[in-house]
Coordinates of C-alpha atoms in Angstrom, one line a residue:
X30 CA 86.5 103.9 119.5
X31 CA 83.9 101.7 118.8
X32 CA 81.2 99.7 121.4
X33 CA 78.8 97.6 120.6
X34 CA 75.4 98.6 121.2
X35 CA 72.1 96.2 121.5
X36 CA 68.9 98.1 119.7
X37 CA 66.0 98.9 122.8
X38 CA 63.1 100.6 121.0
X39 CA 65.6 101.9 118.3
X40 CA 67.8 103.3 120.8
X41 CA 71.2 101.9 120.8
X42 CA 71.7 101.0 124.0
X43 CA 75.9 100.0 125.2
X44 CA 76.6 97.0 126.2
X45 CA 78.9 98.2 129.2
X46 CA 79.1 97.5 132.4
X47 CA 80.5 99.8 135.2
X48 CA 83.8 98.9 135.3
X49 CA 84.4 98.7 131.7
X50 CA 82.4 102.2 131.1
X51 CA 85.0 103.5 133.0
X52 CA 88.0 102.6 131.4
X53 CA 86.2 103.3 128.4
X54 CA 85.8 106.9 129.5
X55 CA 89.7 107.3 130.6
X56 CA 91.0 106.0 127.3
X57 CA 88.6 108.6 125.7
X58 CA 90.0 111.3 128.1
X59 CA 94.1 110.5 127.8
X60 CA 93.4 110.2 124.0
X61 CA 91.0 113.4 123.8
X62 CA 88.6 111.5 121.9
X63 CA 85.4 114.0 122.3
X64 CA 81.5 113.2 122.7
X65 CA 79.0 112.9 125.0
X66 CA 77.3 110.4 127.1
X67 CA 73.4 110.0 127.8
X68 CA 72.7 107.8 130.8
X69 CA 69.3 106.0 129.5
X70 CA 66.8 104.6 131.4
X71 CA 63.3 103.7 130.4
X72 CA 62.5 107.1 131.0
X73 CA 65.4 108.3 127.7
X74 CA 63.7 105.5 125.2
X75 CA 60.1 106.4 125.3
X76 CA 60.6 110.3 125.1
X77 CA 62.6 109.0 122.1
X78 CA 59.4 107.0 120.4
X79 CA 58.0 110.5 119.8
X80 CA 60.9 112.6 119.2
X81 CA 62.9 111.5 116.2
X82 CA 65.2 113.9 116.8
X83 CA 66.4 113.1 120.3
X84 CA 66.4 109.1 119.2
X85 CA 69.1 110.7 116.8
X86 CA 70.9 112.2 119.3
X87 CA 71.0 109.2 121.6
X88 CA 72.2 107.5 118.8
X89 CA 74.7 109.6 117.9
X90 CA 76.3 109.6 121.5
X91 CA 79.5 108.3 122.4
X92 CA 78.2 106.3 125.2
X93 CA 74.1 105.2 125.9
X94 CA 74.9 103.6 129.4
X95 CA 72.3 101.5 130.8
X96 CA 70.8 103.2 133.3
X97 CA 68.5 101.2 134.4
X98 CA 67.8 97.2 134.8
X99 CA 65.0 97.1 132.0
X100 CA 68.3 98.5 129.6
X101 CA 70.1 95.5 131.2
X102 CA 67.7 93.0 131.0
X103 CA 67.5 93.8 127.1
X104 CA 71.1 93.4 126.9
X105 CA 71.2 90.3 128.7
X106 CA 67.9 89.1 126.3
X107 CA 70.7 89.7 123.2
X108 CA 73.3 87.4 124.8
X109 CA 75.4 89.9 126.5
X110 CA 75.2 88.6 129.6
X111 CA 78.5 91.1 130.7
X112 CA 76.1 94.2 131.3
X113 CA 75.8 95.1 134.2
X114 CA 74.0 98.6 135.1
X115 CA 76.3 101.8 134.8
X116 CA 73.7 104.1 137.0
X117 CA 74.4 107.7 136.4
X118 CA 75.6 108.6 140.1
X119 CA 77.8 105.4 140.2
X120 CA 79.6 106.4 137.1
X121 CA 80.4 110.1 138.6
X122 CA 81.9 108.4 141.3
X123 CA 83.8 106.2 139.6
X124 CA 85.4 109.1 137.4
X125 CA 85.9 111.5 140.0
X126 CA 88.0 108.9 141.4
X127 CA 90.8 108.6 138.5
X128 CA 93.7 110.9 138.8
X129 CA 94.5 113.5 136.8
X130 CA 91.3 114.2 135.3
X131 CA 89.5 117.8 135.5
X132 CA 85.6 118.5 136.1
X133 CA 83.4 121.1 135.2
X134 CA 79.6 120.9 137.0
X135 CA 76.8 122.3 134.8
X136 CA 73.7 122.7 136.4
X137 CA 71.1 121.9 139.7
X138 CA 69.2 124.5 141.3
X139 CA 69.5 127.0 144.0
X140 CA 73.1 126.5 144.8
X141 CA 73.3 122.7 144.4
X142 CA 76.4 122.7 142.1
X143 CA 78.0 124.9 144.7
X144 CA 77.0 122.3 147.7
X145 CA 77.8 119.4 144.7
X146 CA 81.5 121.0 144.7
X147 CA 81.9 121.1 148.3
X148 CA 80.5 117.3 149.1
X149 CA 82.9 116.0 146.1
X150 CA 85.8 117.6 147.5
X151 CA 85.1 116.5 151.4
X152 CA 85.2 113.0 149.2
X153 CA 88.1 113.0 146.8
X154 CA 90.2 115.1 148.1
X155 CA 92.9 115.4 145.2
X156 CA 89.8 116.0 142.8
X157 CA 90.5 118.9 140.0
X158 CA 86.8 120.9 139.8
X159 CA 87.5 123.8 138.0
X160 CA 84.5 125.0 137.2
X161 CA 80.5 125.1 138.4
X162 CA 77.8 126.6 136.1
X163 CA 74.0 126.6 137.4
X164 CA 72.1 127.9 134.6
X165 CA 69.1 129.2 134.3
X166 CA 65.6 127.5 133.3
X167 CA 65.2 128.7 130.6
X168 CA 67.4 128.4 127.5
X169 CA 70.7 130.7 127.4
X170 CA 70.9 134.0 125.9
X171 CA 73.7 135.0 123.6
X172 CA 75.9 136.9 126.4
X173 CA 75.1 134.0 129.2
X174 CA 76.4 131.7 126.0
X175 CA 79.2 133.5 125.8
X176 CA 80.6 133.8 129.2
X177 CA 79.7 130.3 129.9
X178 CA 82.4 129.3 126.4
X179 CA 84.7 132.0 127.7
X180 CA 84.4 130.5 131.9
X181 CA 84.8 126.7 129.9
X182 CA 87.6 127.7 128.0
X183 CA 90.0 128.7 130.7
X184 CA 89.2 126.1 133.2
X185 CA 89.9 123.0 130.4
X186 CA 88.0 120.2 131.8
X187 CA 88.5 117.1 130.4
X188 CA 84.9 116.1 131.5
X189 CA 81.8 118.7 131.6
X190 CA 79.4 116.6 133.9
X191 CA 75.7 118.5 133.0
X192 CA 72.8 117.7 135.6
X193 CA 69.3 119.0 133.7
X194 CA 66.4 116.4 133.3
X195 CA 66.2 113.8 130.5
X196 CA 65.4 114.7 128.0
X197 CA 67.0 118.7 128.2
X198 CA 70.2 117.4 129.2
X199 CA 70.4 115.0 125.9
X200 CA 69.4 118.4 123.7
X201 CA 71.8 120.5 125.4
X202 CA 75.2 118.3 124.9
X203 CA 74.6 117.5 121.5
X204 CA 74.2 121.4 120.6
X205 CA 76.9 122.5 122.7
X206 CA 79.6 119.9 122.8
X207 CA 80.8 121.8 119.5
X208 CA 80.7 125.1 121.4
X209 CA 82.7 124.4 124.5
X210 CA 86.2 123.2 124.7
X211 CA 86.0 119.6 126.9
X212 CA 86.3 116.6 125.4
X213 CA 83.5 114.5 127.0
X214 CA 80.0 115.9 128.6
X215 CA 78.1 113.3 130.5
X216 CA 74.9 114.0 131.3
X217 CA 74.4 112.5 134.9
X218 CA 70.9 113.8 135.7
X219 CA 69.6 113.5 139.7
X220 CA 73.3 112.6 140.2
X221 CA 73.8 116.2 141.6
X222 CA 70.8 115.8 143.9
X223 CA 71.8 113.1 145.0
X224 CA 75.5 113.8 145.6
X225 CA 74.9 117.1 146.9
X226 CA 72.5 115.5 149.8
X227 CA 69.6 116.9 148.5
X228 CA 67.5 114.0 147.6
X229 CA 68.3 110.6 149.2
X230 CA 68.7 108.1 146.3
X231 CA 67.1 104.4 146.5
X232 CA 68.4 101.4 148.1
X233 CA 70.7 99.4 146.4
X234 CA 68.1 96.4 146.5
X235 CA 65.2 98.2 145.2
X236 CA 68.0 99.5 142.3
X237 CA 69.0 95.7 141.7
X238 CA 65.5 94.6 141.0
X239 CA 64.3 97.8 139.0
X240 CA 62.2 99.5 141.4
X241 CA 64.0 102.6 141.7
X242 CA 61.1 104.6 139.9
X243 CA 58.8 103.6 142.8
X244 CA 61.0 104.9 145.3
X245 CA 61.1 108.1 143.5
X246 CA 57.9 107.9 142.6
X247 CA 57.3 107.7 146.6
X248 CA 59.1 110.9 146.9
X249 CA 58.4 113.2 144.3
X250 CA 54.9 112.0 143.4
X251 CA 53.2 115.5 141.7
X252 CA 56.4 115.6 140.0
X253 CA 56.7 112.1 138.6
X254 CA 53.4 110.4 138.7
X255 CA 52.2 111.2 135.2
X256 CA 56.1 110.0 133.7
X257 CA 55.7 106.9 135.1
X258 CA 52.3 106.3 134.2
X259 CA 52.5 107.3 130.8
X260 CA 56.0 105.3 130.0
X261 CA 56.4 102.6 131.9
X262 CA 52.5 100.6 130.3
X263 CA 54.2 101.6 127.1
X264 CA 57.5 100.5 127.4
X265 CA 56.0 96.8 128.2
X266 CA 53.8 96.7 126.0
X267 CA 56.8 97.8 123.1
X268 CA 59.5 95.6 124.3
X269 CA 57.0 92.7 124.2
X270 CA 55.9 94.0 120.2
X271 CA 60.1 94.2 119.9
X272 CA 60.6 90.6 121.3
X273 CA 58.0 89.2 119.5
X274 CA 58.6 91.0 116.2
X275 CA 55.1 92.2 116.1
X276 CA 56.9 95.6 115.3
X277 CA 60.5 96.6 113.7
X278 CA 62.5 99.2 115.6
X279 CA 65.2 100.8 113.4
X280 CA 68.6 102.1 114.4
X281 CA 68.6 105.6 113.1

């Protein structure tokens, strides 16, 4: 299965929109086609401009959904004009909502995958979870690895939706989606914060015109304020070396 993909930064960005990402994502499931999914935003692409290794594993992803409207806007620059923005909480919504399908949750803090469970079954009520894993910080030891394959491999979720920070989430589906039996692991992010009721996300209008970061920004300053400082100058200043073809960036 093959989508087309429009190069941002040398990240190969899909050029989806909500509705089709979805149907995308049940054809994958009924035909067991396995991979992962990153959810990129401007935050995914510049972590990428000085890690070659996570640019490869963005590129080798089944999906790169545009996250946010700059990855829209660059699609819409190339002529697809069909994007639209396939936000990482959306898209959880809009696959928990298809029959038939089985979820895993892997990760959040302090019993937020528990609470994540709870609030997703008050809202779909025929929804299969058959699993929640809140790991630990730090990476997992061999008998934490273990029971996590062994927990995975009797509950046989089609989809193993993985809420860790960009760019930790990205690193841990492309070492483990060989290790775990589910076909796809989509790595949602803030979804189960937001979801759970923990974090109130931004308002749809702020979303539509790409100002989501400031909202966050607003709430979680000491957390975010050097991330958005750091990549968001940078990412102008790139796009306009990109669109001006001061500088070549290559699809690895």
């Amino acid at each position: 299965m093959s989508v087309e993909r429009v190069n941002v930064l040398g990240v190969g960005v899909s050029a989806i929109n909500l509705e089709s990402g979805r149907q995308i994502i049940a054809d994958a499931i009924r035909q067991k086609t396995r991979g992962y999914i990153t959810i990129t935003g401007v935050h995914g692409v510049m972590e990428a401009q000085d890690d070659p290794k996570l640019k490869a594993i963005f590129n080798k992803a089944f999906l790169v959904t545009p996250d946010g409207m700059p990855m829209v806007w660059m699609n819409w620059l190339a002529g697809k004009k069909h994007v639209g923005r396939v936000y990482g909480p959306d898209l959880m919504l809009e696959v928990c909502a298809l029959s038939g399908v089985r979820h895993f949750l892997y990760g959040g803090l302090n019993g937020t995958a528990t609470l994540l469970e709870r609030k997703l079954k008050e809202r779909f009520p025929d929804i299969q979870l058959v699993g929640t894993y809140e790991p630990p910080w730090r990476p997992l030891e061999a008998a934490e690895e273990t029971a996590l394959r062994e927990q995975v491999r009797q509950a046989r979720p089609d989809v193993l939706w993985v809420g860790l920070s960009t760019p930790k989430q990205e690193r841990f589906m492309a070492e483990y989606l060989p290790r775990l039996e589910v076909t796809l692991m989509v790595g949602v992010g803030a979804a189960f914060d937001f979801h759970s009721g923990k974090v109130k996300q931004a308002p749809r209008w702020m979303q539509n015109l790409g100002l989501e970061w400031l909202y966050r920004l607003c709430q979680e300053p000491r957390r975010l304020w050097r991330r958005y400082l750091r990549n968001n100058p940078r990412f102008l200043w790139y796009v306009a070396c990109q669109v001006l073809g001061c500088k070549k960036f290559i699809l690895e």
